[in-house]
PDB file of C-alpha atoms in Angstrom:
ATOM      1  CA  UNK M   1    -106.010 -92.202 117.184  1.00  0.00           C
ATOM      2  CA  UNK M   2    -109.343 -91.293 118.715  1.00  0.00           C
ATOM      3  CA  UNK M   3    -112.006 -89.846 116.465  1.00  0.00           C
ATOM      4  CA  UNK M   4    -115.564 -88.692 117.092  1.00  0.00           C
ATOM      5  CA  UNK M   5    -117.459 -87.838 113.914  1.00  0.00           C
ATOM      6  CA  UNK M   6    -120.864 -86.154 114.041  1.00  0.00           C
ATOM      7  CA  UNK M   7    -123.452 -86.216 111.291  1.00  0.00           C
ATOM      8  CA  UNK M   8    -127.102 -85.325 110.747  1.00  0.00           C
ATOM      9  CA  UNK M   9    -127.132 -81.578 111.208  1.00  0.00           C
ATOM     10  CA  UNK M  10    -128.940 -79.239 108.882  1.00  0.00           C
ATOM     11  CA  UNK M  11    -131.725 -76.716 108.431  1.00  0.00           C
ATOM     12  CA  UNK M  12    -135.164 -77.474 109.841  1.00  0.00           C
ATOM     13  CA  UNK M  13    -138.341 -75.486 110.451  1.00  0.00           C
ATOM     14  CA  UNK M  14    -139.645 -74.819 113.970  1.00  0.00           C
ATOM     15  CA  UNK M  15    -141.550 -77.841 115.215  1.00  0.00           C
ATOM     16  CA  UNK M  16    -139.534 -80.182 113.042  1.00  0.00           C
ATOM     17  CA  UNK M  17    -137.133 -82.978 113.921  1.00  0.00           C
ATOM     18  CA  UNK M  18    -133.522 -83.967 113.341  1.00  0.00           C
ATOM     19  CA  UNK M  19    -131.468 -86.955 114.415  1.00  0.00           C
ATOM     20  CA  UNK M  20    -127.766 -86.453 115.096  1.00  0.00           C
ATOM     21  CA  UNK M  21    -125.312 -89.331 115.165  1.00  0.00           C
ATOM     22  CA  UNK M  22    -121.772 -89.610 116.553  1.00  0.00           C
ATOM     23  CA  UNK M  23    -119.466 -92.419 115.471  1.00  0.00           C
ATOM     24  CA  UNK M  24    -116.516 -93.167 117.756  1.00  0.00           C
ATOM     25  CA  UNK M  25    -113.289 -94.955 116.918  1.00  0.00           C
ATOM     26  CA  UNK M  26    -110.027 -95.544 118.748  1.00  0.00           C
ATOM     27  CA  UNK M  27    -111.640 -96.063 122.160  1.00  0.00           C
ATOM     28  CA  UNK M  28    -113.178 -98.920 124.071  1.00  0.00           C
ATOM     29  CA  UNK M  29    -116.662 -97.515 123.681  1.00  0.00           C
ATOM     30  CA  UNK M  30    -118.252 -99.287 126.634  1.00  0.00           C
ATOM     31  CA  UNK M  31    -115.761 -97.635 129.017  1.00  0.00           C
ATOM     32  CA  UNK M  32    -116.993 -94.127 128.145  1.00  0.00           C
ATOM     33  CA  UNK M  33    -119.952 -92.001 129.027  1.00  0.00           C
ATOM     34  CA  UNK M  34    -121.216 -90.113 125.985  1.00  0.00           C
ATOM     35  CA  UNK M  35    -122.728 -86.683 125.686  1.00  0.00           C
ATOM     36  CA  UNK M  36    -123.972 -83.956 123.391  1.00  0.00           C
ATOM     37  CA  UNK M  37    -123.128 -80.285 123.942  1.00  0.00           C
ATOM     38  CA  UNK M  38    -124.010 -77.192 121.962  1.00  0.00           C
ATOM     39  CA  UNK M  39    -122.669 -73.698 121.448  1.00  0.00           C
ATOM     40  CA  UNK M  40    -124.313 -70.700 119.804  1.00  0.00           C
ATOM     41  CA  UNK M  41    -122.717 -67.305 119.086  1.00  0.00           C
ATOM     42  CA  UNK M  42    -122.057 -65.338 122.261  1.00  0.00           C
ATOM     43  CA  UNK M  43    -122.679 -68.273 124.585  1.00  0.00           C
ATOM     44  CA  UNK M  44    -120.528 -70.834 126.365  1.00  0.00           C
ATOM     45  CA  UNK M  45    -120.658 -74.453 125.344  1.00  0.00           C
ATOM     46  CA  UNK M  46    -123.307 -76.179 127.431  1.00  0.00           C
ATOM     47  CA  UNK M  47    -124.578 -79.671 128.102  1.00  0.00           C
ATOM     48  CA  UNK M  48    -127.555 -80.877 126.091  1.00  0.00           C
ATOM     49  CA  UNK M  49    -127.706 -84.529 127.128  1.00  0.00           C
ATOM     50  CA  UNK M  50    -125.485 -87.311 128.400  1.00  0.00           C
ATOM     51  CA  UNK M  51    -125.749 -91.060 128.789  1.00  0.00           C
ATOM     52  CA  UNK M  52    -123.749 -93.382 131.023  1.00  0.00           C
ATOM     53  CA  UNK M  53    -122.359 -96.788 130.208  1.00  0.00           C
ATOM     54  CA  UNK M  54    -125.452 -98.362 131.752  1.00  0.00           C
ATOM     55  CA  UNK M  55    -127.961 -96.164 129.947  1.00  0.00           C
ATOM     56  CA  UNK M  56    -128.798 -93.579 132.605  1.00  0.00           C
ATOM     57  CA  UNK M  57    -129.526 -90.189 131.038  1.00  0.00           C
ATOM     58  CA  UNK M  58    -129.469 -86.510 131.967  1.00  0.00           C
ATOM     59  CA  UNK M  59    -130.883 -83.583 130.004  1.00  0.00           C
ATOM     60  CA  UNK M  60    -130.693 -79.838 130.110  1.00  0.00           C
ATOM     61  CA  UNK M  61    -133.960 -78.358 131.354  1.00  0.00           C
ATOM     62  CA  UNK M  62    -134.409 -76.544 128.053  1.00  0.00           C
ATOM     63  CA  UNK M  63    -134.545 -79.778 126.033  1.00  0.00           C
ATOM     64  CA  UNK M  64    -136.048 -82.340 128.410  1.00  0.00           C
ATOM     65  CA  UNK M  65    -139.156 -83.869 126.917  1.00  0.00           C
ATOM     66  CA  UNK M  66    -138.123 -82.939 123.383  1.00  0.00           C
ATOM     67  CA  UNK M  67    -134.681 -84.577 122.945  1.00  0.00           C
ATOM     68  CA  UNK M  68    -133.644 -88.196 123.492  1.00  0.00           C
ATOM     69  CA  UNK M  69    -130.075 -89.477 123.757  1.00  0.00           C
ATOM     70  CA  UNK M  70    -129.222 -93.105 123.050  1.00  0.00           C
ATOM     71  CA  UNK M  71    -126.190 -95.312 122.492  1.00  0.00           C
ATOM     72  CA  UNK M  72    -125.489 -98.428 120.461  1.00  0.00           C
ATOM     73  CA  UNK M  73    -122.491-100.269 121.886  1.00  0.00           C
ATOM     74  CA  UNK M  74    -122.461-102.726 118.985  1.00  0.00           C
ATOM     75  CA  UNK M  75    -121.871 -99.882 116.516  1.00  0.00           C
ATOM     76  CA  UNK M  76    -119.867 -97.505 118.766  1.00  0.00           C
ATOM     77  CA  UNK M  77    -122.368 -94.714 118.177  1.00  0.00           C
ATOM     78  CA  UNK M  78    -124.477 -92.308 120.173  1.00  0.00           C
ATOM     79  CA  UNK M  79    -127.502 -90.507 118.748  1.00  0.00           C
ATOM     80  CA  UNK M  80    -129.519 -87.448 119.678  1.00  0.00           C
ATOM     81  CA  UNK M  81    -133.124 -87.434 118.523  1.00  0.00           C
ATOM     82  CA  UNK M  82    -134.397 -83.846 118.492  1.00  0.00           C
ATOM     83  CA  UNK M  83    -138.136 -83.227 118.221  1.00  0.00           C
ATOM     84  CA  UNK M  84    -140.286 -80.102 118.466  1.00  0.00           C
ATOM     85  CA  UNK M  85    -137.308 -77.959 117.552  1.00  0.00           C
ATOM     86  CA  UNK M  86    -137.282 -74.268 118.420  1.00  0.00           C
ATOM     87  CA  UNK M  87    -135.250 -71.386 116.972  1.00  0.00           C
ATOM     88  CA  UNK M  88    -133.319 -71.194 120.246  1.00  0.00           C
ATOM     89  CA  UNK M  89    -132.016 -74.719 119.584  1.00  0.00           C
ATOM     90  CA  UNK M  90    -129.889 -73.283 116.772  1.00  0.00           C
ATOM     91  CA  UNK M  91    -126.240 -74.048 117.578  1.00  0.00           C
ATOM     92  CA  UNK M  92    -123.228 -76.131 116.710  1.00  0.00           C
ATOM     93  CA  UNK M  93    -123.691 -79.513 118.364  1.00  0.00           C
ATOM     94  CA  UNK M  94    -120.645 -81.430 119.632  1.00  0.00           C
ATOM     95  CA  UNK M  95    -120.219 -85.066 120.575  1.00  0.00           C
ATOM     96  CA  UNK M  96    -118.231 -85.820 123.742  1.00  0.00           C
ATOM     97  CA  UNK M  97    -116.731 -88.980 125.207  1.00  0.00           C
ATOM     98  CA  UNK M  98    -115.266 -89.199 128.707  1.00  0.00           C
ATOM     99  CA  UNK M  99    -113.666 -92.199 130.376  1.00  0.00           C
ATOM    100  CA  UNK M 100    -115.263 -93.270 133.626  1.00  0.00           C
ATOM    101  CA  UNK M 101    -111.860 -94.586 134.793  1.00  0.00           C
ATOM    102  CA  UNK M 102    -109.614 -91.657 133.790  1.00  0.00           C
ATOM    103  CA  UNK M 103    -110.988 -88.131 133.395  1.00  0.00           C
ATOM    104  CA  UNK M 104    -107.921 -87.165 131.352  1.00  0.00           C
ATOM    105  CA  UNK M 105    -109.287 -89.325 128.563  1.00  0.00           C
ATOM    106  CA  UNK M 106    -111.899 -86.955 127.173  1.00  0.00           C
ATOM    107  CA  UNK M 107    -112.547 -86.305 123.494  1.00  0.00           C
ATOM    108  CA  UNK M 108    -114.614 -83.988 121.306  1.00  0.00           C
ATOM    109  CA  UNK M 109    -115.992 -84.192 117.810  1.00  0.00           C
ATOM    110  CA  UNK M 110    -115.680 -81.410 115.261  1.00  0.00           C
ATOM    111  CA  UNK M 111    -119.292 -80.288 115.585  1.00  0.00           C
ATOM    112  CA  UNK M 112    -122.311 -80.198 113.312  1.00  0.00           C
ATOM    113  CA  UNK M 113    -124.508 -77.169 112.631  1.00  0.00           C
ATOM    114  CA  UNK M 114    -128.200 -77.242 113.486  1.00  0.00           C
ATOM    115  CA  UNK M 115    -130.289 -74.292 112.303  1.00  0.00           C
ATOM    116  CA  UNK M 116    -133.969 -73.943 113.202  1.00  0.00           C
ATOM    117  CA  UNK M 117    -135.493 -71.225 111.056  1.00  0.00           C
ATOM    118  CA  UNK M 118    -138.658 -70.623 109.097  1.00  0.00           C
TER     119      UNK M 118
END
């Protein structure tokens, strides 16, 4: 079965950095666009960053210039490098995979908590 497993979350001070990783299994990784979403209490889940099969990227305005999404097709992983973290970045971060050929094939990880607090 398909699994997306996130890791790398934790507690960090404002201005600090974290690197999140998502390991995918059960899919042909190169056929999927990958993304990171986040959700904080009282808010809807929203896009943070996404990357296509060919490496094109999109970022939420609130994180552009601070976060970088990448993918490693040899390892079936996608990472999110988060720099210059702010308290408002505090959220549960979710990995997402969506097939470019069939939109019904979309999967979510279990989430990892990121807390930015001094």
